Coordinates of C-alpha atoms and ligand atoms in Angstrom, one line a residue:
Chain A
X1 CA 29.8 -6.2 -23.3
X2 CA 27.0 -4.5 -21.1
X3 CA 24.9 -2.1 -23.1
X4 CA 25.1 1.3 -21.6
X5 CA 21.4 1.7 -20.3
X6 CA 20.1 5.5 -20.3
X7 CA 16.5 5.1 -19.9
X8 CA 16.3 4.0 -16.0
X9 CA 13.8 1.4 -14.9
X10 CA 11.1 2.4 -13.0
X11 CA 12.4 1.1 -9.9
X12 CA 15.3 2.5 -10.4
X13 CA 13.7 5.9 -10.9
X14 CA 12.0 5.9 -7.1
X15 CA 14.8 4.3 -5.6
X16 CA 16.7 6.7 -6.2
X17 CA 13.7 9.2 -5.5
X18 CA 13.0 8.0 -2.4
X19 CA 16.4 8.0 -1.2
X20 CA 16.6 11.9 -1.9
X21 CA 13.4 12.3 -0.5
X22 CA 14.6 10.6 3.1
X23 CA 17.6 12.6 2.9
X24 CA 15.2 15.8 2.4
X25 CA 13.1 14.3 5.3
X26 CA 16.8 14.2 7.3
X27 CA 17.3 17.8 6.8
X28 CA 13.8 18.9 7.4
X29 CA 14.6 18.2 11.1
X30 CA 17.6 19.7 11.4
X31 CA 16.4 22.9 10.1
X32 CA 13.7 22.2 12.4
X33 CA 15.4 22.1 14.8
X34 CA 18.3 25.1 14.2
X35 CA 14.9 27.5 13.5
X36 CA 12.9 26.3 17.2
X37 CA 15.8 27.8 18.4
X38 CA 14.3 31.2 17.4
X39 CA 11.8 30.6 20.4
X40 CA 14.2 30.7 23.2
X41 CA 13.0 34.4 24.1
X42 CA 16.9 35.8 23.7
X43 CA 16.3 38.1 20.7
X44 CA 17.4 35.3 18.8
X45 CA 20.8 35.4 20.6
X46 CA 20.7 31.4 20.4
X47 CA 19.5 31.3 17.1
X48 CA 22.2 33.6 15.3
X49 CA 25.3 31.9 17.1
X50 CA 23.8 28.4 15.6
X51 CA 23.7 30.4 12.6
X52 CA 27.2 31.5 12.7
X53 CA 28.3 28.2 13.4
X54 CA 26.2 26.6 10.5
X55 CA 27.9 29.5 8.2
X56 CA 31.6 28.7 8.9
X57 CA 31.5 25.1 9.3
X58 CA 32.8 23.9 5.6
X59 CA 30.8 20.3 6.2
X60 CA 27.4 22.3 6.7
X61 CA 28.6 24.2 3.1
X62 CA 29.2 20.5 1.2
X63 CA 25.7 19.2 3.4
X64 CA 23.7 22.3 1.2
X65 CA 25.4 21.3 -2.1
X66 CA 23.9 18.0 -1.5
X67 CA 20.8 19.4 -0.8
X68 CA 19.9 21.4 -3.8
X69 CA 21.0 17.9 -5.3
X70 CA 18.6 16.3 -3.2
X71 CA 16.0 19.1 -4.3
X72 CA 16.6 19.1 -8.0
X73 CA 16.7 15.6 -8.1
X74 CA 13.3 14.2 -6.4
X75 CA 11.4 17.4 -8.4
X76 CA 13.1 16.0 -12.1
X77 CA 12.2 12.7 -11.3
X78 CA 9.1 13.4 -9.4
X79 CA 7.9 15.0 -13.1
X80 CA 9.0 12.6 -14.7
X81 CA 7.8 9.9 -13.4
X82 CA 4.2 11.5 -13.0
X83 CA 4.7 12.4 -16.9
X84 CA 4.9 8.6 -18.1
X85 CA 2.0 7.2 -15.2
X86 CA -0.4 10.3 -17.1
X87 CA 0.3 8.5 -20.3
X88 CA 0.0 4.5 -18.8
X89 CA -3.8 5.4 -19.2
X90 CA -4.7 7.8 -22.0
X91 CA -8.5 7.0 -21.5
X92 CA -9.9 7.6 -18.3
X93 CA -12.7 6.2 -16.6
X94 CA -15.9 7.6 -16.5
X95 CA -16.4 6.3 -12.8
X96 CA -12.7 7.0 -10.8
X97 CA -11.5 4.4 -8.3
X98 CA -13.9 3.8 -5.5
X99 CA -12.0 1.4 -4.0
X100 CA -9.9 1.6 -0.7
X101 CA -6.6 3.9 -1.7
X102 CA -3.6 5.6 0.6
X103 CA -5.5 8.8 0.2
X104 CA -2.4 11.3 0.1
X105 CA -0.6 9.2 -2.2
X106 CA -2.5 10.2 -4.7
X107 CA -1.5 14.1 -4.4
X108 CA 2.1 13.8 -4.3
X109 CA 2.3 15.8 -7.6
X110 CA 0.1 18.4 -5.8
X111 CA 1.3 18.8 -2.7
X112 CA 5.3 18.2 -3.9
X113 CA 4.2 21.1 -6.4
X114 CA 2.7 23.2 -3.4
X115 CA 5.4 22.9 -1.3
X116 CA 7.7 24.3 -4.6
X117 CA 6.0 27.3 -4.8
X118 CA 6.8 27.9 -1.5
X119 CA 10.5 27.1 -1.8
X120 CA 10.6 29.5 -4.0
X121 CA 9.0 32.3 -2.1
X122 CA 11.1 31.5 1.1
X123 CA 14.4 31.0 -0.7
X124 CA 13.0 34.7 -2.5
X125 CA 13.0 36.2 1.3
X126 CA 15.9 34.0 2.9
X127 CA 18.3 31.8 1.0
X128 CA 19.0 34.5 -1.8
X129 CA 19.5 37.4 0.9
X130 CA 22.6 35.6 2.5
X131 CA 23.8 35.1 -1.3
X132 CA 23.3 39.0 -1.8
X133 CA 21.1 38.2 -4.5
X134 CA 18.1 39.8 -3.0
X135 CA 18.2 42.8 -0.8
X136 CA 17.4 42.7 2.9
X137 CA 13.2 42.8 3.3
X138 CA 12.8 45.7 4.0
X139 CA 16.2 47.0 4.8
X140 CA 15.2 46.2 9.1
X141 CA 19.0 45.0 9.0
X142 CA 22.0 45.5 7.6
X143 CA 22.9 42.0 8.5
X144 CA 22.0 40.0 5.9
X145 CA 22.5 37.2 8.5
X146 CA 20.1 38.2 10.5
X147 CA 17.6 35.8 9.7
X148 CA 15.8 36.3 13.3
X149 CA 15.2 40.1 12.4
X150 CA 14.1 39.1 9.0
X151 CA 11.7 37.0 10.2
X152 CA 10.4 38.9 12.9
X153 CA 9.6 41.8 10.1
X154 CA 8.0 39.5 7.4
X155 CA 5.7 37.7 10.0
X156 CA 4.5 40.7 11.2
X157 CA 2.3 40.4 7.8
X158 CA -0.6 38.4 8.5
X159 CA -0.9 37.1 4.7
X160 CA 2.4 36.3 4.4
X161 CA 1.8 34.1 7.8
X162 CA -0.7 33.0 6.6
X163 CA 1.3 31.4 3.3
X164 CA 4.1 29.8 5.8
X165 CA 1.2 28.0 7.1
X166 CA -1.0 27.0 4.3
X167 CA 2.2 25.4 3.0
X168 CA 3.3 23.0 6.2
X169 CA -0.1 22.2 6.2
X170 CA 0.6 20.6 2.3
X171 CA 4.1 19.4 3.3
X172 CA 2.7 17.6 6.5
X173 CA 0.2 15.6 3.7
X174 CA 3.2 15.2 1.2
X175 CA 5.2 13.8 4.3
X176 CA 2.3 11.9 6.1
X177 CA 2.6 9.5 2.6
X178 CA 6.3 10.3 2.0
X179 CA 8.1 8.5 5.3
X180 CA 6.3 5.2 5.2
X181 CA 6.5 4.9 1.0
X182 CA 10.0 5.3 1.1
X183 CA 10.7 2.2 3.1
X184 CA 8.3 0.7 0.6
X185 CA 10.0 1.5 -2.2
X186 CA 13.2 0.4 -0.8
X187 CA 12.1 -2.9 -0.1
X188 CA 11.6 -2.0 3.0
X189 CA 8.1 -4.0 4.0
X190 CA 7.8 -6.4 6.8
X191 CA 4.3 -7.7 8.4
X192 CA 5.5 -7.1 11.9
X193 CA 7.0 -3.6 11.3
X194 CA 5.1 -2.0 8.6
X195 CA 2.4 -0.8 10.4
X196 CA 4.5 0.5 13.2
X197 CA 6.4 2.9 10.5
X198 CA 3.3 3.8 8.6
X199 CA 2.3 4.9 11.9
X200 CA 5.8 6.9 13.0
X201 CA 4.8 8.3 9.3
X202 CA 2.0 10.5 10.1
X203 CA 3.6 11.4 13.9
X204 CA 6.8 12.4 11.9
X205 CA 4.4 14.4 9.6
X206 CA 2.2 15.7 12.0
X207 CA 5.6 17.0 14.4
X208 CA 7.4 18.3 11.3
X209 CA 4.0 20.6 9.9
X210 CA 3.3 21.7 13.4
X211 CA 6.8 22.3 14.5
X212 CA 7.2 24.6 11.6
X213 CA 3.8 26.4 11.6
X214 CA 5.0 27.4 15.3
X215 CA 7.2 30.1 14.6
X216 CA 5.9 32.1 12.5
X217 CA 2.5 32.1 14.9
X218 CA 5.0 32.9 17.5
X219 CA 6.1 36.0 15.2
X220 CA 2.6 37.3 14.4
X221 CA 1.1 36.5 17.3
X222 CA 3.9 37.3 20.3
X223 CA 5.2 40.2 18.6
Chain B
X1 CA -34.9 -7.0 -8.7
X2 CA -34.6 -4.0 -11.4
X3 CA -31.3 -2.8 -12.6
X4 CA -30.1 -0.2 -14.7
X5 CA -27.0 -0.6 -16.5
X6 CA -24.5 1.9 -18.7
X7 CA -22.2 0.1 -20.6
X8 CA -19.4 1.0 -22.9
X9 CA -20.3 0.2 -26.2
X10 CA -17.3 0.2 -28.8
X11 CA -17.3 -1.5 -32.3
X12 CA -13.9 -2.7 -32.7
X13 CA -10.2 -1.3 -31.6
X14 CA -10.5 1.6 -34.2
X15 CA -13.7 3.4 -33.2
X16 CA -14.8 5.7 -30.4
X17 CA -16.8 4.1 -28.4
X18 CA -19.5 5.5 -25.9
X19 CA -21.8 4.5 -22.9
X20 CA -25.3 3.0 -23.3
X21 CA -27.7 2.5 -20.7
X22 CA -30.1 -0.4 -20.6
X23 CA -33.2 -1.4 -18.3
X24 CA -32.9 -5.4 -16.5
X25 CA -36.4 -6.4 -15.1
X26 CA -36.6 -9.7 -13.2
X27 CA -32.6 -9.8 -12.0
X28 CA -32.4 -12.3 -9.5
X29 CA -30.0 -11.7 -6.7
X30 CA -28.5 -15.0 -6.7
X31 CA -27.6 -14.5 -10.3
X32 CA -23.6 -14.0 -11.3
X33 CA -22.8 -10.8 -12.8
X34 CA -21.8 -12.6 -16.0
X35 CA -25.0 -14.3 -16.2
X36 CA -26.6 -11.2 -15.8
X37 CA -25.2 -9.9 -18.8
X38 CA -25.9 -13.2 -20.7
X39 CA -28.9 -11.9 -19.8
X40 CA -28.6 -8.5 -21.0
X41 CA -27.4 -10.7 -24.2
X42 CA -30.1 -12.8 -24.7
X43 CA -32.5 -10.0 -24.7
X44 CA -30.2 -7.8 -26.6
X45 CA -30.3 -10.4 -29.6
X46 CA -33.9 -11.4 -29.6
X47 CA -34.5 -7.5 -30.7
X48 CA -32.4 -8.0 -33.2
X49 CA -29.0 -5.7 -31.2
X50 CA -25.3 -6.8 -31.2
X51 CA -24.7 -8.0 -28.0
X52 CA -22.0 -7.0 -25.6
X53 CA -18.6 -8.3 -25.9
X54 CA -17.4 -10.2 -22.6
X55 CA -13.9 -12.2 -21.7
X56 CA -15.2 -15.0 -20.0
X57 CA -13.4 -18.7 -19.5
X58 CA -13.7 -20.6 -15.9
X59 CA -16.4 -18.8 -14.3
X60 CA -14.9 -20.2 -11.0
X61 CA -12.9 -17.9 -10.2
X62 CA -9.6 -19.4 -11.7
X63 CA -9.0 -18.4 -15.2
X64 CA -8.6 -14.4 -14.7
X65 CA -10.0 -13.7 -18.3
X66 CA -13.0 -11.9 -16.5
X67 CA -12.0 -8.6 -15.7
X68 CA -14.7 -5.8 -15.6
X69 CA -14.3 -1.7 -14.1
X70 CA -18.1 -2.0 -12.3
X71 CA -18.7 1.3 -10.6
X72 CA -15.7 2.5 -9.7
X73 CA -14.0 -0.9 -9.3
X74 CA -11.8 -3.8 -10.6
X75 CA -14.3 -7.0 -10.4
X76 CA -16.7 -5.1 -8.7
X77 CA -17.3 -3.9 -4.9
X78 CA -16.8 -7.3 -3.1
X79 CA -12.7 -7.8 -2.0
X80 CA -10.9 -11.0 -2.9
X81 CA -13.8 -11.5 -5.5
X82 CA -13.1 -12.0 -9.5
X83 CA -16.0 -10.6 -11.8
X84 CA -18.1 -14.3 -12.4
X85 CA -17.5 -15.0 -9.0
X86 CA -19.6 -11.5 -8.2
X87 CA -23.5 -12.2 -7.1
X88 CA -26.2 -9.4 -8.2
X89 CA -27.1 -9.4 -4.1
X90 CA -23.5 -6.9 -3.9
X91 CA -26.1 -4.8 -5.7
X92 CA -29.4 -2.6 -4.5
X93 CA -32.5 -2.8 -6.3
X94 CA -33.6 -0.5 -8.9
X95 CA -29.4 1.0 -9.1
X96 CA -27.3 2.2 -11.6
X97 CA -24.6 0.0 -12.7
X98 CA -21.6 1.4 -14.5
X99 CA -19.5 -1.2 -16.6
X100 CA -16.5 -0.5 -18.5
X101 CA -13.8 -2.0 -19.7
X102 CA -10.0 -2.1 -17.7
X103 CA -8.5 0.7 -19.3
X104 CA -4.8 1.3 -19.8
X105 CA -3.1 1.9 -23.1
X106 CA -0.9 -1.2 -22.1
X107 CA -4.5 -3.1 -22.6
X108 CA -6.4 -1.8 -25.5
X109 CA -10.6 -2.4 -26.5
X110 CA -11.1 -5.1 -29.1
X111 CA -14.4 -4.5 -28.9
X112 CA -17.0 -3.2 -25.8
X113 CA -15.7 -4.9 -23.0
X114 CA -13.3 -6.9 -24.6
X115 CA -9.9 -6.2 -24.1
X116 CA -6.2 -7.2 -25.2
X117 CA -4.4 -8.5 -22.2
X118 CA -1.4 -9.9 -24.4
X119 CA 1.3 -7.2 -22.3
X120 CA 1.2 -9.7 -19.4
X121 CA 1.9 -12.1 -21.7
X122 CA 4.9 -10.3 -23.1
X123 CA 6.4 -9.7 -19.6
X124 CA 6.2 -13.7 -18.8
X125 CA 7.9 -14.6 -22.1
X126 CA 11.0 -12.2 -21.2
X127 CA 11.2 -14.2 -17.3
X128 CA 8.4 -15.6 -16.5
X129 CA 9.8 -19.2 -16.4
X130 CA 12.6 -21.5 -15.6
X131 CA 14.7 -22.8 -17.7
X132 CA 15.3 -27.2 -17.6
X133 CA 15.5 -30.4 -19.7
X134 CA 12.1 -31.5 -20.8
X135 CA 11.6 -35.4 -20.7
X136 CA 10.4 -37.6 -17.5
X137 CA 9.8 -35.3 -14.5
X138 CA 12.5 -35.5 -12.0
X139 CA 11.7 -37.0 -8.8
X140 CA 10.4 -34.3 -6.6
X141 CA 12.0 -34.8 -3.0
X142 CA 15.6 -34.6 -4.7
X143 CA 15.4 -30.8 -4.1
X144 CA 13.9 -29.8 -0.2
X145 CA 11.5 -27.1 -0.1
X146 CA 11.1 -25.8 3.3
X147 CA 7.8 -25.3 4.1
X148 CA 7.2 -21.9 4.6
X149 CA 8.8 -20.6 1.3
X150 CA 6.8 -23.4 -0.3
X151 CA 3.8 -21.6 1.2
X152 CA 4.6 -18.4 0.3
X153 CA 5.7 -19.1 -3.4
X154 CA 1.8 -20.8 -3.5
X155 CA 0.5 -17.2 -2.5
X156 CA 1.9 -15.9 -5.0
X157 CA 1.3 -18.3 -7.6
X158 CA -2.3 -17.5 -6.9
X159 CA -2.0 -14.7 -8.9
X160 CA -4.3 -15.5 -12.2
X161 CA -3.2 -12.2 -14.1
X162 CA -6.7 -11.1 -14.6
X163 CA -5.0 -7.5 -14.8
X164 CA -7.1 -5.9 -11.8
X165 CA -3.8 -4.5 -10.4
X166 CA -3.3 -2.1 -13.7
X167 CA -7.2 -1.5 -14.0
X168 CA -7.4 -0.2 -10.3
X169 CA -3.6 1.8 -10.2
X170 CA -4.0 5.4 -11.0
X171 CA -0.8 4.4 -12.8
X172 CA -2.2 2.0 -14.7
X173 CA 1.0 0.5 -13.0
X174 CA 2.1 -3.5 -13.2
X175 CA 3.9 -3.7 -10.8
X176 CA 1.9 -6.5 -8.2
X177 CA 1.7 -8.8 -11.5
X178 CA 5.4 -8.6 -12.0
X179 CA 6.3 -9.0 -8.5
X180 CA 3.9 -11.9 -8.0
X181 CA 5.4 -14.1 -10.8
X182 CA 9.1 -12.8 -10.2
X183 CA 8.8 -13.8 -6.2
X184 CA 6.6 -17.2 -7.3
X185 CA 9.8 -18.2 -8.9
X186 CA 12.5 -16.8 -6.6
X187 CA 11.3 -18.2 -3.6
X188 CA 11.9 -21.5 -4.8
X189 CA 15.2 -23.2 -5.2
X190 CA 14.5 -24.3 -8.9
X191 CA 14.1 -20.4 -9.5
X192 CA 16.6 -18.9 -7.5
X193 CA 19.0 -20.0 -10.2
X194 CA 17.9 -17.2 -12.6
X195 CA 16.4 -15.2 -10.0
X196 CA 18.7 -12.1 -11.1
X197 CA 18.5 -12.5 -15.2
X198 CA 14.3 -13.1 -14.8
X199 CA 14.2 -10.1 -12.1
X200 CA 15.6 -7.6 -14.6
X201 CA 14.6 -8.4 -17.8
X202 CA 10.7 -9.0 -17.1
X203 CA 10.8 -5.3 -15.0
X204 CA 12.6 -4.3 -18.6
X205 CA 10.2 -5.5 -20.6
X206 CA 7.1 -3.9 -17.9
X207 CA 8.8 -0.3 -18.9
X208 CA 9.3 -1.0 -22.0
X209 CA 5.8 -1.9 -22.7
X210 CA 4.8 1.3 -20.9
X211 CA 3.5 0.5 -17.7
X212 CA 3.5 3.0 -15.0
X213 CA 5.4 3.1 -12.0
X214 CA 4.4 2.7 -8.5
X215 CA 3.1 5.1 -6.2
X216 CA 2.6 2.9 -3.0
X217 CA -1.3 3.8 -3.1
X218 CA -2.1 0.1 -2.6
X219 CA -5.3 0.1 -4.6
X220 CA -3.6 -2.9 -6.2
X221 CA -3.9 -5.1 -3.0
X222 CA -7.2 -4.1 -2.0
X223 CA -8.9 -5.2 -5.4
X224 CA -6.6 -8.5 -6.2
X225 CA -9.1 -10.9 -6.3
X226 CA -6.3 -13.4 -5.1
X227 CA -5.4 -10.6 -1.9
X228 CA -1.8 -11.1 -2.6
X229 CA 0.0 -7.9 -0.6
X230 CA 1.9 -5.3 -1.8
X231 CA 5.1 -6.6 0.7
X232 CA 5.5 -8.2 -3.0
X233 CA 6.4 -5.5 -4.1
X234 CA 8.7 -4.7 -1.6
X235 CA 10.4 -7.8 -2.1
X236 CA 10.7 -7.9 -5.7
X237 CA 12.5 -4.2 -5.3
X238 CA 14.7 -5.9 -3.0
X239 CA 15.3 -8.8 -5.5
X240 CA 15.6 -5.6 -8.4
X241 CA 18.7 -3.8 -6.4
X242 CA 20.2 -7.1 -5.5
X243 CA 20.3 -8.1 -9.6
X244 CA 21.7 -4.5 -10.4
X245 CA 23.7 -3.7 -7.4
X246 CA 25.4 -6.9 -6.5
X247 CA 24.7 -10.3 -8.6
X248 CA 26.6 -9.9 -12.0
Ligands
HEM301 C1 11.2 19.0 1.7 C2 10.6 18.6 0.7 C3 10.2 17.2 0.3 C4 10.4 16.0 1.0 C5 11.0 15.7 2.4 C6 9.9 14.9 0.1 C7 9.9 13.6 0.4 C8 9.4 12.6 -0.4 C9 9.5 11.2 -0.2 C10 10.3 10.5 1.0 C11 8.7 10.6 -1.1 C12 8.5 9.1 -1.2 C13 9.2 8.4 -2.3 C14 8.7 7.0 -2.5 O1 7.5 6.9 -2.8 O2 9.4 6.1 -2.4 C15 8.2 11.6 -2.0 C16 7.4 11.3 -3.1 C17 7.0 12.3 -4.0 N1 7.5 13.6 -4.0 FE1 8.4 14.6 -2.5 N2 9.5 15.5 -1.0 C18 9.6 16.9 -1.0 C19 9.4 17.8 -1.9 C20 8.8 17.5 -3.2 C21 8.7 18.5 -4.2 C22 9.1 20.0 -4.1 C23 8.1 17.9 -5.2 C24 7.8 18.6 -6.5 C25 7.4 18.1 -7.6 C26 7.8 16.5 -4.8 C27 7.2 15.5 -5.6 C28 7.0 14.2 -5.2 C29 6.2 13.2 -5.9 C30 5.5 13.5 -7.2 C31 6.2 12.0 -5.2 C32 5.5 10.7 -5.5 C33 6.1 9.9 -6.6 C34 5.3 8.7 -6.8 O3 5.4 7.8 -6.1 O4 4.6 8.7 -7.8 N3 8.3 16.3 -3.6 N4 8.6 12.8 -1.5
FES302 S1 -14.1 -16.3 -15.9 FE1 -12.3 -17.3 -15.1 S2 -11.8 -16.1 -13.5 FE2 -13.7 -15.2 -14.1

């Protein structure tokens, strides 16, 4: 009989990391994409249909399920796994690696914790007002679907801009390691290829901070 | 040329340990790094001092009991380059050299320098073979080899488990070891046979023994003295999923 194995292996563990984390990376663009939207210089005409539409369709509600799923799982096993590498070496070196490293690998745990914090803050001001958990920032709406004139009323606060940015900035150096070290993890490595997607790793990055960072510049600045 | 070195002194497994620095006069470049700690030794024990504890076997380069952290570094600054194979010329005059031992809990001191490597050895008794008759070798063309996988299985063969991969992860993380010897085997017909069973029980035993896991920060690669690549890796988590997913 096969003994019921509750302690994953190692592999395991970031296989399964890594494929929430590309399915994170999948939805990063999309809401990317649904919030550029924002820019079209309607009063957000655009931007609320798509939100409408996103709101009623019942695949969009099972796609957030899967989400949080997503979420919770890369964070647990991001802890995790960051728990029993701490204690792999319980004496440190008195000199730390010189040698030639991925650089942004070796933040994950900081910038994956970075970008938490601000999950938390922009779920605080968006995600929990559609729930009615929250109430409307400060009551500019009675809409609490009105994410364009939420946003147009929090980015008019030059700190709180400031925060949105700060943290794309982190998530373009969690991402700038996290595209190309998921196809390495799964098994994904070929001489001929690698360097193109370690490459397509940093321009995804470098789209997804900047595309981001845009609107709430275009907020602050623009109105 | 003049060198000054700190060293980690540590009487046996049970004490604490600390640095020590010592001066070197009259270090000639050419010299090996191990033979400048004979040395170190040799004057060390004419005043009547314990000398430092070293692994040491080959001294060629083959043997991979050499393993020393210098300055930051598995087998010191030079790539593709095991400790005894290291001249004193990779060094300036008059520097600071800083030599500890490979730490990682998997690895513990036996005394200064010396550490317990027996973990690798635990992960090659679980897999880390294949399984035939003993008796008169077979003849060797019965079983064709192409060429290329013969070639590649060499690479990784190459690997001499000298433990640089742990020493330089910030994981202290196995994982190019195991996926060297797993892939040395499964590239070859005579080890495809228990490719699956080897695959999962020698990444068993790796956990079990408390490795860490892999971050894809590639210092691994960039300080094997033998250069094999992380695309190891990659295959032997390919080689992993197959033995989980699909082979039964
Ligand atoms: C939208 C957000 C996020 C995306 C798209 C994302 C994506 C990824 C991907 C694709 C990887 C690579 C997995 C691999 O190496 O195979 C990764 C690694 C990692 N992520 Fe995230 N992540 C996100 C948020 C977070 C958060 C909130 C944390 C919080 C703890 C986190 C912690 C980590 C850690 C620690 C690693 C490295 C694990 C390791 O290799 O040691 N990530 N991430
Ligand atoms: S002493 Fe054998 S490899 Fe260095």
């Amino acid at each position: 009989m096969r003994k019921l194995n509750l302690r994953p292996s190692t592999i395991s563990s970031k296989v399964v990391m890594a494929l929430a984390g590309v399915f994170l990376m999948l939805f990063l663009v999309v809401h990317l994409f649904l919030n550029l939207l924002m820019l079209m210089g309607d009063e957000g005409e655009t931007f609320s249909n798509a939100v409408v539409f996103m709101t009623e369709n019942p695949a969009v509600k099972i796609f957030e399920y899967v989400l949080f799923a997503g979420f919770i799982i890369h964070i647990i096993i991001g802890l995790l796994i960051e728990i029993k590498n701490y204690f792999a070496r319980p004496v440190k070196y008195a000199v730390s690696n010189t040698s030639k490293t991925s650089f942004f690998s070796k933040y994950m745990i900081h910038t994956g914790l970075i970008i938490l914090i601000f999950l938390i803050i922009h779920f605080t001001h968006f995600f929990f007002v559609k729930l009615n958990l929250v109430d409307i920032p400060g009551d500019i709406t009675t809409d609490n679907h009105d994410f364009y004139a939420m946003a147009k009323y929090l980015f008019k606060n030059g700190i709180y801009t400031l925060i949105y940015i700060i943290s794309f900035v982190f998530l373009g150096f969690h991402l700038n390691h996290a595209f190309q070290s998921a196809f390495q993890t799964l098994g994904l490595n070929h001489p001929r290829y690698t360097p193109f997607i370690k490459a397509l790793s940093s321009i995804y990055a470098i789209v997804v901070s900047m595309g981001y960072s845009i609107i709430p510049i275009y907020f602050y600045f623009f109105y | 040329m003049n060198i000054k070195l700190k060293i980690w002194r540590q009487k046996n497994a049970q004490s604490k340990g600390k640095f020590e620095t010592y001066s070197l006069n009259d270090v000639s470049p050419e010299m090996g790094f191990l033979e400048m700690l004979d040395y170190l030794n040799q004057e060390l024990i004419s005043k009547g001092e314990d000398p430092v504890a070293i692994d040491h076997d080959c001294r060629e380069g083959i043997c991979g009991s050499c393993g020393l952290y210098i300055n930051g570094q598995p087998h010191g600054p030079e790539p593709k380059t095991t400790t005894c194979e290291l001249r004193m010329r990779s060094f300036k005059d008059g520097s600071l050299i800083t030599v500890e031992p490979f730490r990682s809990r998997m690895f513990p001191v036996i005394k200064d320098l010396l550490i317990d490597r027996s973990a690798f050895d635990k992960i090659l008794i679980a897999g880390g073979f294949i399984s035939s008759n003993t008796g008169t070798a077979p003849e060797a063309n019965s079983i064709p080899v192409c060429k290329k996988k013969s070639d590649k299985a060499f690479d990784m063969a190459a690997c001499i488990g000298c433990g640089a991969c742990v020493a330089a992860c910030k994981n202290a993380s196995a994982m190019l070891f195991v996926a060297a010897k797993i892939n040395q085997y499964a590239l070859l017909p005579q080890g495809k046979v228990e490719a699956a069973e080897r695959v999962k029980k020698m990444v068993a035993k790796m956990d079990e023994l408390g490795f860490g896991s892999c971050s894809n920060t590639y210092a691994c690669e960039a300080k094997c003295p033998k250069g094999i690549s992380v695309s190891a890796i990659a295959k032997m988590n390919r080689e992993f999923l197959h033995a989980k997913i699909v082979a039964e």
